[in-house]
Amino acid sequence: MIIMGPVEWLFDFWQFLEFYSDSVINATVRHLTLSFGAILAGIFVAVPLGILIANRAKLARVFLSITSIVQTIPTLAFLALVLPLLGVGVLPALVVLFLYSLLPILRNTYTGIRNIDAAYLEAGLGMGMNSRQLLFMVKLPLALPVIIAGIRLSTVYIISWATLSALIGAGGLGDLILTGIQTYDLNFILAGTIPTAVLALLAGSLINRLELSLTPRGLRTQG
Amino acid sequence: MVKFSHVTRKYGNTVAVKDLNLKIAGNEFVVLIGPSGCGKTTTLKMVNRLINPTSGTIEVMGKNIQDLNPVTLRREIGYVIQQVGLFPNMTIAENIGVVPHLLGWDKNKSRKRAAALLTMVGMDPETYMDRYPTELSGGQQQRIGVLRALAADPPLILMDEPFGALDPITRETLQDEFKRLQTELHKTIIFVTHDIDEALKLADRIVIMRAGEVVQDATPEELLRHPADDFVAAFLGKDRLSNQELQVAQVMLENPVKAYPEMGMAEGLALMKRKKVDTVLITDHGGRFLGSVSVDEVNAKHRSFNTLGEIVDQDTPAIEKTAAAKDAFNRINEEKLPYLPVIDEKGLLVGIVTRNNMVNALASVVWGDHNGSS
Ligand SMILES: Nc1ncnc2c1ncn2[C@@H]1O[C@H](COP(=O)(O)OP(=O)(O)O)[C@@H](O)[C@H]1O
Ligand SMILES: [Mg+2]
């Protein structure tokens, strides 16, 4: 690699980005699709599952252990494991990311509901709510901040882990990083890394705002 | 209204409620009382089926509740708990409107109902309807807790130590308020407490429990006169004593500055100046309390009147010497009185309680050098 001063280097990187803008944009779009696809699927599975296991202690232990174990499998190994089953491409990457997204959302939904002060549940039941009404009028609104915190955690992780899905041909910003590694080109590595970091930060703060606007005033004051 | 027949509830080997037979008539205010763990809450919660009995039957309004849908049953019974449990995600109006909402009232009607209920307890609807529970004081929150139970106008209300978590002054205010509400609303109320004073104050009938069984079931009057056994007597006595420890007579000043009605204006002024007070209490020659005259009154009226007797304020509040010192303290505080004359049962002036000597009396109780206090 040629040694340059920072100004020249920035200029050089800028020219690089202009030249490769299409690839960077395509990779970013693919990256977002992969991440949010996985997260959305994660939410649709983990939130109802969390609600379901919240009052079933045994089931809760089973599902929480399974998702924790999934979490401990190194991403690289996991990708290699699904290869023979699902082949290469977008689908196996989505599946792996989806499985990774489950634990924080499931755990937070579960604890969010479990930690609701029993007085609220007793008041709700005592006034004649059925279990559905109790869920939608009391449990979910009270657990919502915790559930969203789980979703935020998952999202930030998944956006960064999605770079690895390039290894099994699913594309995304990881592709640029891989190219950079193979060709010893720092520009490629940075063109993959910087957007990933920015995406993760943006998504995190976006969800923070969403959480704030979804949290009723009466709950916000509690900090 | 409510009838327990041979109701037993066990938890494993613990018998929380044992062969309970109890009949509660319409409009009756029944207080269940007893030491912690004696089965009060269990008894109460069996009425709205939050707990099911192990054996026996409970009828509410003539129907065996085991045959009723618990959800429907609960919507017809008001329920107030000690922890209040207002939903923090809902406004005050929404909290009051929960049962109406469950019953399918439209939003307008239930807001109107919430406003009417708030007005009933002296909380301005404009101010409070759209606030959230965390923006209210503890006393206000429990007021809403009670209103919430009243919202759909249920004939029966269950209350589990509703005022137990409040500070003594707020608690008393809410008790008085609730007592007043009850005389207007004519609900049937089953009320759990472990505070005998609260029970004596509110109840038409007191059911004393011990270890899952009823020890005595009587009116407050009967209970005080004829406690069924030593347990009841001890239960009544212990708390009775601690509250009657200090009477007004024990904390009052015995020589208030006083004068007869014939005393002239100038003489009165001189007396007040000499004694360094701004009010003089007026009695007749037999010592009977007539009222008070303040230094401002004398100054304002000394041209048109001759004697203190002509300008005496006959509405001056006074308190009996046997009253609890606590009551004197509360009145001085709440009615913002500078002092309270103390009279005996015949209306004779025997002393005065001032803000200052009240504080001193309290201090000596707190720091323990008041003889006889613990
Ligand atoms: N869910 C429960 N499991 C086991 N024991 C219970 C349960 N609820 C109450 N008990 C027992 O039943 C007895 C009566 O309890 P409770 O009705 O709550 O008493 P109180 O309200 O008078 O304090 C107590 O000994 C208590 O330990
Ligand atoms: Mg209890």
XYZ file of C-alpha atoms and ligand atoms in Angstrom:
625
model
C 0.000 0.000 0.000
C 1.159 3.497 -0.800
C 1.723 5.820 2.155
C -0.238 9.078 1.803
C -1.058 12.167 3.846
C -4.600 12.368 5.262
C -5.834 14.988 2.785
C -4.634 13.092 -0.240
C -6.010 9.927 1.234
C -9.462 11.450 1.796
C -9.442 12.731 -1.764
C -8.455 9.297 -3.009
C -11.229 7.615 -0.903
C -13.755 10.117 -2.213
C -12.829 9.342 -5.818
C -13.103 5.665 -4.982
C -16.575 6.100 -3.564
C -17.690 8.081 -6.616
C -16.412 5.383 -8.896
C -17.954 2.537 -6.919
C -21.063 4.397 -5.750
C -23.416 1.935 -7.410
C -21.831 -1.064 -5.692
C -21.816 0.699 -2.328
C -25.475 1.663 -2.645
C -26.486 -1.788 -3.829
C -24.539 -3.422 -1.029
C -26.151 -1.094 1.518
C -29.640 -1.842 0.265
C -28.941 -5.567 0.333
C -27.466 -5.232 3.811
C -30.548 -3.428 5.076
C -32.848 -5.955 3.476
C -31.019 -8.830 5.113
C -30.883 -7.176 8.554
C -34.416 -5.914 8.681
C -35.819 -9.066 7.146
C -34.177 -11.042 9.929
C -35.237 -8.578 12.628
C -38.843 -8.388 11.460
C -39.101 -12.159 11.377
C -37.431 -12.191 14.798
C -40.000 -9.789 16.204
C -42.896 -11.711 14.731
C -41.679 -14.921 16.304
C -40.021 -13.817 19.548
C -42.621 -11.348 20.845
C -45.591 -13.749 20.687
C -43.353 -16.541 21.959
C -42.226 -14.355 24.853
C -45.832 -13.590 25.720
C -46.675 -17.271 25.534
C -43.873 -18.416 27.820
C -44.321 -15.549 30.292
C -46.696 -17.591 32.406
C -45.278 -21.026 31.679
C -42.089 -21.447 33.676
C -40.987 -24.786 32.192
C -41.550 -23.785 28.590
C -39.765 -20.538 29.326
C -36.653 -22.372 30.511
C -36.634 -24.555 27.397
C -36.961 -21.713 24.895
C -34.608 -19.384 26.688
C -31.936 -22.113 26.828
C -32.352 -22.963 23.154
C -32.017 -19.353 22.064
C -29.075 -18.817 24.401
C -27.285 -21.804 22.906
C -27.905 -20.452 19.413
C -26.349 -17.210 20.556
C -23.144 -18.938 21.651
C -22.463 -20.602 18.289
C -19.803 -18.538 16.512
C -21.336 -16.887 13.469
C -18.726 -18.282 11.132
C -19.330 -21.831 12.338
C -23.067 -21.323 12.141
C -22.852 -20.224 8.529
C -20.758 -23.261 7.740
C -23.318 -25.478 9.474
C -26.293 -24.257 7.456
C -24.366 -24.474 4.208
C -25.067 -28.179 3.580
C -28.728 -27.726 4.542
C -29.699 -24.523 2.794
C -26.856 -23.967 0.349
C -25.575 -20.485 -0.344
C -27.310 -17.157 -0.905
C -29.782 -14.908 0.794
C -32.002 -17.539 2.400
C -29.422 -19.251 4.642
C -28.064 -15.837 5.689
C -31.559 -14.679 6.609
C -32.165 -17.845 8.596
C -28.945 -17.510 10.573
C -29.474 -13.806 11.316
C -33.081 -14.488 12.265
C -32.029 -17.135 14.784
C -29.487 -14.734 16.252
C -32.083 -11.992 16.605
C -34.366 -14.143 18.750
C -32.678 -14.192 22.136
C -32.644 -10.489 23.097
C -36.213 -9.988 21.909
C -37.492 -13.167 23.510
C -35.691 -12.557 26.776
C -36.833 -8.953 27.027
C -40.432 -9.749 26.163
C -40.394 -12.492 28.763
C -38.796 -10.452 31.535
C -40.749 -7.333 30.572
C -43.989 -9.162 31.183
C -42.735 -11.143 34.176
C -41.566 -8.007 35.949
C -44.882 -6.209 35.783
C -45.934 -5.333 39.318
C -48.470 -7.933 40.453
C -50.743 -5.144 41.705
C -51.535 -4.096 38.117
C -52.435 -7.627 37.145
C -54.561 -8.093 40.228
C -56.331 -4.794 39.622
C -56.959 -5.704 35.998
C -58.237 -9.180 36.788
C -60.251 -7.958 39.747
C -62.037 -5.415 37.569
C -63.053 -8.119 35.142
C -60.535 -8.104 32.300
C -60.293 -11.380 30.424
C -56.823 -12.645 29.554
C -56.837 -10.941 26.153
C -57.839 -7.600 27.615
C -55.267 -7.981 30.356
C -52.614 -8.593 27.689
C -53.487 -5.642 25.493
C -54.590 -3.131 28.120
C -52.020 -3.878 30.807
C -49.215 -6.322 30.073
C -48.066 -5.181 26.643
C -48.225 -1.437 27.307
C -46.280 -1.868 30.536
C -43.701 -4.223 29.025
C -43.312 -2.249 25.798
C -40.242 -0.205 26.779
C -38.387 -3.392 27.753
C -39.475 -5.220 24.597
C -38.312 -2.355 22.406
C -34.978 -2.280 24.218
C -34.577 -5.937 23.222
C -35.427 -5.145 19.618
C -32.888 -2.332 19.588
C -30.161 -4.580 20.953
C -30.930 -7.243 18.343
C -31.007 -4.722 15.520
C -27.636 -3.213 16.321
C -25.998 -6.648 16.579
C -27.657 -8.036 13.486
C -26.610 -5.096 11.319
C -23.011 -5.703 12.254
C -23.181 -9.511 11.997
C -24.873 -9.269 8.611
C -21.448 -8.397 7.163
C -20.519 -12.067 7.612
C -23.326 -13.258 5.385
C -21.174 -12.220 2.444
C -19.197 -15.374 3.188
C -22.071 -17.513 1.976
C -22.826 -15.381 -1.028
C -25.683 -13.350 0.395
C -24.079 -10.008 -0.516
C -24.374 -6.849 1.551
C -21.672 -4.554 2.851
C -19.637 -7.594 3.891
C -18.941 -8.159 0.190
C -16.963 -4.934 0.014
C -15.015 -5.859 3.116
C -14.203 -9.308 1.700
C -13.045 -7.779 -1.555
C -10.881 -5.395 0.425
C -9.316 -8.257 2.342
C -8.653 -10.266 -0.790
C -7.114 -7.339 -2.700
C -5.400 -5.613 0.226
C -7.455 -2.519 -0.575
C -8.235 -0.417 2.458
C -10.741 1.637 0.488
C -12.970 -1.389 -0.033
C -12.748 -2.335 3.617
C -13.703 1.154 4.703
C -16.483 1.388 2.121
C -17.999 -1.660 3.791
C -17.222 -0.853 7.398
C -18.241 2.797 7.633
C -21.779 2.361 6.229
C -22.280 -0.654 8.506
C -21.362 1.328 11.589
C -23.464 4.279 10.483
C -26.448 1.998 9.802
C -26.167 0.389 13.220
C -25.989 3.755 14.959
C -28.863 5.198 12.950
C -31.080 2.186 13.522
C -30.325 2.295 17.251
C -31.233 5.951 17.634
C -34.281 5.576 15.391
C -35.594 2.819 17.634
C -34.853 4.961 20.660
C -37.091 7.651 19.251
C -39.735 5.144 18.356
C -39.652 3.871 21.922
C -40.074 7.362 23.300
C -43.022 8.164 21.071
C -44.681 4.830 21.843
C -44.256 5.153 25.593
C -47.231 6.889 27.182
C -46.506 10.014 29.210
C -47.472 8.296 32.419
C -44.641 5.801 32.010
C -42.010 8.233 30.781
C -41.827 10.160 34.039
C -40.650 7.034 35.826
C -37.391 7.284 33.822
C -76.149 -9.697 49.300
C -73.255 -12.034 50.099
C -73.518 -15.357 51.858
C -70.701 -17.729 52.797
C -71.797 -21.252 53.678
C -69.215 -23.613 55.158
C -66.448 -22.067 53.104
C -62.975 -23.504 53.521
C -59.840 -22.646 51.606
C -56.630 -24.602 52.026
C -53.128 -24.092 50.698
C -51.502 -27.462 51.030
C -51.638 -28.064 54.763
C -52.365 -24.453 55.656
C -56.020 -23.760 56.247
C -56.367 -20.102 55.273
C -60.132 -19.987 55.857
C -61.926 -22.590 57.919
C -65.639 -23.420 57.644
C -66.686 -19.801 57.287
C -70.358 -18.906 57.612
C -71.163 -15.272 57.060
C -74.150 -13.345 55.788
C -73.853 -9.785 54.622
C -76.998 -7.792 53.977
C -77.529 -5.121 51.325
C -76.131 -1.654 52.198
C -74.120 -3.115 55.023
C -70.580 -1.927 55.722
C -68.773 -4.977 57.053
C -65.159 -4.814 58.161
C -63.040 -7.965 58.325
C -60.255 -7.541 60.804
C -57.609 -9.665 62.445
C -53.858 -10.174 62.651
C -51.795 -10.674 59.518
C -52.290 -14.091 57.923
C -55.669 -14.763 59.541
C -57.400 -15.163 56.180
C -58.960 -11.749 55.515
C -57.631 -11.347 51.985
C -58.451 -14.933 51.108
C -62.026 -14.414 52.308
C -62.363 -11.227 50.295
C -60.892 -12.620 47.099
C -63.197 -15.610 47.161
C -66.107 -13.215 46.655
C -64.923 -12.114 43.214
C -63.384 -15.489 42.443
C -59.782 -14.326 42.347
C -59.500 -17.295 44.700
C -61.779 -20.317 44.592
C -62.816 -22.049 47.800
C -61.639 -25.582 48.462
C -65.131 -26.407 49.691
C -68.371 -24.651 50.568
C -70.471 -22.202 48.576
C -70.611 -18.451 48.221
C -73.684 -16.647 46.990
C -73.660 -13.117 45.667
C -77.027 -11.478 45.094
C -78.692 -14.803 45.470
C -76.593 -16.692 42.943
C -73.963 -19.306 43.599
C -70.873 -17.646 42.152
C -69.417 -20.984 41.118
C -72.112 -21.012 38.416
C -71.199 -17.554 37.132
C -68.576 -16.480 34.641
C -65.818 -14.948 36.818
C -65.156 -12.148 34.338
C -68.806 -11.064 34.279
C -69.042 -11.415 38.044
C -65.995 -9.191 38.629
C -67.376 -6.416 36.456
C -70.338 -6.230 38.793
C -68.233 -6.002 41.938
C -66.010 -3.023 42.752
C -62.490 -3.902 43.863
C -59.952 -1.700 45.644
C -56.513 -2.899 46.741
C -53.901 -1.470 49.057
C -51.301 -1.042 46.324
C -53.881 1.003 44.385
C -52.729 -0.414 41.047
C -53.752 2.488 38.837
C -52.490 1.707 35.334
C -49.558 4.062 34.720
C -50.127 3.984 30.964
C -53.638 5.384 31.276
C -54.882 8.841 32.233
C -57.028 9.343 35.319
C -60.192 9.423 33.204
C -59.144 6.230 31.431
C -58.327 4.541 34.723
C -61.720 5.409 36.159
C -63.259 4.279 32.889
C -61.766 0.784 32.794
C -64.828 -1.155 33.920
C -67.210 1.042 31.869
C -64.940 0.330 28.893
C -65.065 -3.404 29.588
C -68.835 -3.121 29.776
C -68.900 -1.415 26.394
C -69.905 2.113 27.390
C -69.072 4.751 24.812
C -66.160 7.024 25.538
C -68.219 10.155 26.122
C -70.424 8.550 28.687
C -67.513 7.121 30.606
C -65.662 10.482 30.593
C -68.771 12.160 31.949
C -68.991 9.549 34.642
C -65.323 10.060 35.540
C -65.885 13.826 35.770
C -68.907 13.375 38.021
C -66.996 11.026 40.321
C -63.993 13.359 40.544
C -66.293 16.213 41.462
C -67.797 14.048 44.170
C -64.446 13.816 45.984
C -63.567 17.450 45.399
C -61.051 16.912 42.596
C -61.521 19.304 39.702
C -62.203 17.229 36.565
C -60.650 19.855 34.264
C -57.411 19.602 36.200
C -57.198 15.889 36.786
C -58.993 13.948 34.012
C -56.050 13.928 31.629
C -53.241 13.592 34.121
C -51.355 10.367 34.680
C -51.283 8.518 38.009
C -47.625 9.347 38.684
C -48.579 13.031 38.641
C -50.834 12.569 41.680
C -50.077 12.275 45.389
C -50.554 8.947 47.174
C -53.819 10.090 48.724
C -55.145 11.313 45.391
C -54.163 8.047 43.736
C -56.119 6.010 46.241
C -59.088 8.366 45.810
C -58.981 7.445 42.134
C -58.620 3.799 43.147
C -61.901 4.099 45.023
C -63.621 6.035 42.231
C -62.502 3.403 39.754
C -64.375 0.808 41.793
C -67.465 3.018 41.842
C -67.410 3.832 38.124
C -69.943 1.312 36.877
C -72.035 1.759 40.017
C -71.698 -1.787 41.340
C -73.905 -2.658 44.317
C -71.051 -4.480 46.068
C -67.526 -3.240 46.706
C -64.567 -5.195 48.062
C -61.722 -3.259 49.645
C -58.468 -4.815 50.835
C -56.686 -2.453 53.243
C -57.339 0.437 50.855
C -55.933 3.114 53.159
C -53.205 0.992 54.740
C -50.315 2.498 52.792
C -51.220 6.138 53.412
C -49.781 8.456 56.034
C -52.027 8.869 59.117
C -53.445 12.273 58.231
C -54.252 11.393 54.614
C -55.662 8.087 55.810
C -58.052 9.824 58.149
C -59.139 12.286 55.483
C -59.923 9.452 53.098
C -61.745 7.488 55.776
C -63.964 10.476 56.536
C -64.547 11.119 52.878
C -65.369 7.501 52.224
C -67.696 7.327 55.186
C -69.539 10.340 53.781
C -69.660 8.786 50.295
C -71.091 5.619 51.746
C -73.961 7.472 53.411
C -74.824 8.915 49.991
C -74.255 5.868 47.840
C -75.648 3.008 49.952
C -73.279 0.334 48.705
C -72.660 -2.999 50.293
C -69.033 -2.921 51.346
C -66.686 -5.622 52.554
C -63.629 -3.905 53.889
C -60.446 -5.569 55.114
C -58.135 -3.867 57.583
C -55.887 -4.646 60.507
C -56.414 -1.206 62.053
C -59.047 -1.438 64.778
C -59.596 2.328 64.840
C -60.386 2.276 61.169
C -62.785 -0.597 61.751
C -64.552 1.121 64.645
C -64.842 4.309 62.658
C -66.253 2.878 59.449
C -68.018 -0.377 60.165
C -71.675 -1.157 60.675
C -70.443 -4.566 61.669
C -67.018 -5.922 62.538
C -65.979 -9.504 61.911
C -62.882 -10.396 63.899
C -60.908 -13.325 62.517
C -58.122 -15.466 63.873
C -56.381 -18.331 62.086
C -59.064 -18.603 59.420
C -62.011 -18.524 61.795
C -64.460 -15.890 62.961
C -63.899 -15.063 66.617
C -66.571 -12.412 66.953
C -69.125 -10.826 64.655
C -70.698 -7.734 66.172
C -71.419 -4.033 65.846
C -68.615 -1.704 66.984
C -70.666 -0.819 70.056
C -71.244 -4.439 71.113
C -67.647 -5.262 70.414
C -66.340 -2.575 72.738
C -68.821 -3.474 75.458
C -68.632 -7.241 75.266
C -65.470 -8.556 73.668
C -66.000 -12.292 73.113
C -62.719 -13.396 74.638
C -59.255 -12.278 75.702
C -58.010 -12.329 72.147
C -60.635 -9.797 71.087
C -60.123 -7.720 74.211
C -56.390 -7.631 73.618
C -56.962 -6.764 70.000
C -59.249 -3.897 70.921
C -57.220 -2.811 73.896
C -53.787 -2.569 72.522
C -54.642 -0.172 69.760
C -57.222 1.687 71.831
C -54.621 2.505 74.432
C -51.936 3.660 72.097
C -54.287 6.206 70.614
C -55.794 7.413 73.846
C -52.472 7.769 75.473
C -52.495 11.507 75.135
C -55.605 13.494 75.904
C -56.076 17.195 75.436
C -56.079 17.625 79.224
C -52.532 16.296 79.336
C -51.084 18.754 76.877
C -53.111 21.937 77.507
C -51.990 25.076 79.316
C -54.088 25.449 82.453
C -54.219 29.193 82.945
C -55.426 30.896 79.808
C -55.769 34.661 79.916
C -59.425 35.210 80.647
C -61.858 37.960 81.520
C -65.507 38.482 82.380
C -67.850 40.068 79.868
C -68.209 43.241 81.941
C -64.556 44.162 81.567
C -64.135 47.510 79.820
C -62.366 47.882 76.497
C -59.372 49.802 77.800
C -58.936 47.412 80.682
C -59.059 44.475 78.265
C -56.400 46.063 76.092
C -54.196 46.634 79.121
C -54.660 43.019 80.216
C -53.602 41.668 76.868
C -50.607 43.960 76.807
C -49.552 42.945 80.296
C -49.905 39.214 79.561
C -48.381 39.573 76.069
C -51.274 37.839 74.275
C -53.402 38.954 71.356
C -56.612 37.263 72.487
C -58.499 36.978 75.732
C -61.025 34.235 76.500
C -64.340 35.299 78.039
C -66.199 33.304 80.697
C -69.196 34.070 82.873
C -68.830 34.209 86.642
C -69.473 30.477 86.892
C -66.486 29.848 84.610
C -68.549 28.854 81.571
C -66.799 29.540 78.272
C -68.511 32.252 76.220
C -66.077 33.066 73.437
C -63.030 35.182 72.684
C -62.012 38.741 71.956
C -58.953 39.621 69.918
C -56.783 42.670 70.228
C -57.717 43.730 66.691
C -61.393 43.654 67.558
C -60.834 45.851 70.593
C -58.792 48.330 68.587
C -61.363 48.466 65.812
C -64.424 48.793 68.011
C -63.392 50.599 71.172
C -65.193 53.798 70.057
C -68.618 52.220 69.584
C -68.661 49.671 72.413
C -67.905 49.710 76.097
C -67.346 46.160 77.336
C -65.673 43.029 76.024
C -68.987 41.202 76.426
C -70.488 43.298 73.617
C -67.939 42.243 71.018
C -67.229 38.659 72.094
C -66.936 36.175 69.218
C -69.319 33.441 70.277
C -68.314 31.117 67.440
C -64.830 30.547 68.743
C -64.145 26.816 68.318
C -63.323 24.869 71.475
C -62.406 21.267 72.267
C -63.264 18.962 75.168
C -60.503 18.078 77.584
C -61.118 14.334 77.162
C -60.661 14.501 73.380
C -57.544 12.935 71.900
C -54.624 15.325 71.750
C -54.271 14.192 68.163
C -57.686 15.676 67.322
C -56.693 19.024 68.797
C -53.537 18.914 66.765
C -55.427 18.048 63.575
C -57.934 20.839 64.063
C -55.307 23.424 64.782
C -53.519 22.325 61.666
C -56.423 21.870 59.310
C -58.562 24.813 60.379
C -55.445 26.951 60.747
C -56.381 27.973 64.290
C -53.859 29.880 66.433
C -55.230 28.150 69.541
C -58.122 26.035 70.850
C -59.842 26.770 74.181
C -60.378 23.577 76.205
C -63.653 23.004 78.030
C -64.882 20.274 80.331
C -68.086 18.301 79.963
C -70.072 21.129 81.604
C -68.717 23.745 79.221
C -66.411 25.314 81.794
C -63.179 26.763 80.480
C -60.315 24.670 81.850
C -57.390 25.482 79.610
C -56.051 26.291 76.179
C -54.055 24.497 73.547
C -51.861 26.688 71.380
C -49.781 25.869 68.329
C -46.702 26.358 70.414
C -47.507 24.133 73.343
C -48.843 21.481 70.925
C -45.438 21.366 69.291
C -43.763 21.148 72.697
C -46.072 18.341 73.769
C -45.363 16.442 70.573
C -41.649 16.969 70.957
C -41.691 15.589 74.474
C -43.553 12.520 73.219
C -41.099 12.030 70.408
C -38.066 12.443 72.632
C -39.605 10.460 75.393
C -39.532 12.738 78.416
C -43.293 12.943 78.715
C -44.124 10.747 81.673
C -46.399 7.825 80.913
C -45.647 7.796 77.180
C -43.618 5.039 75.646
N -51.051 -18.291 47.435
C -50.844 -18.796 48.649
N -50.106 -19.917 48.810
C -49.914 -20.443 50.037
N -50.391 -19.935 51.169
C -51.126 -18.823 51.099
C -51.390 -18.189 49.842
N -52.163 -17.101 50.066
C -52.354 -17.058 51.405
N -51.738 -18.089 52.022
C -51.760 -18.359 53.477
O -53.081 -18.307 53.907
C -53.183 -17.637 55.147
C -54.142 -16.469 55.046
O -53.618 -15.493 54.159
P -54.359 -14.113 53.863
O -55.778 -14.378 53.531
O -53.559 -13.389 52.846
O -54.260 -13.385 55.256
P -54.515 -11.865 55.666
O -55.066 -11.148 54.479
O -55.484 -11.927 56.801
O -53.209 -11.314 56.108
C -51.774 -17.243 55.528
O -51.277 -18.202 56.409
C -51.024 -17.275 54.239
O -49.692 -17.618 54.456
Mg -54.210 -9.415 53.443
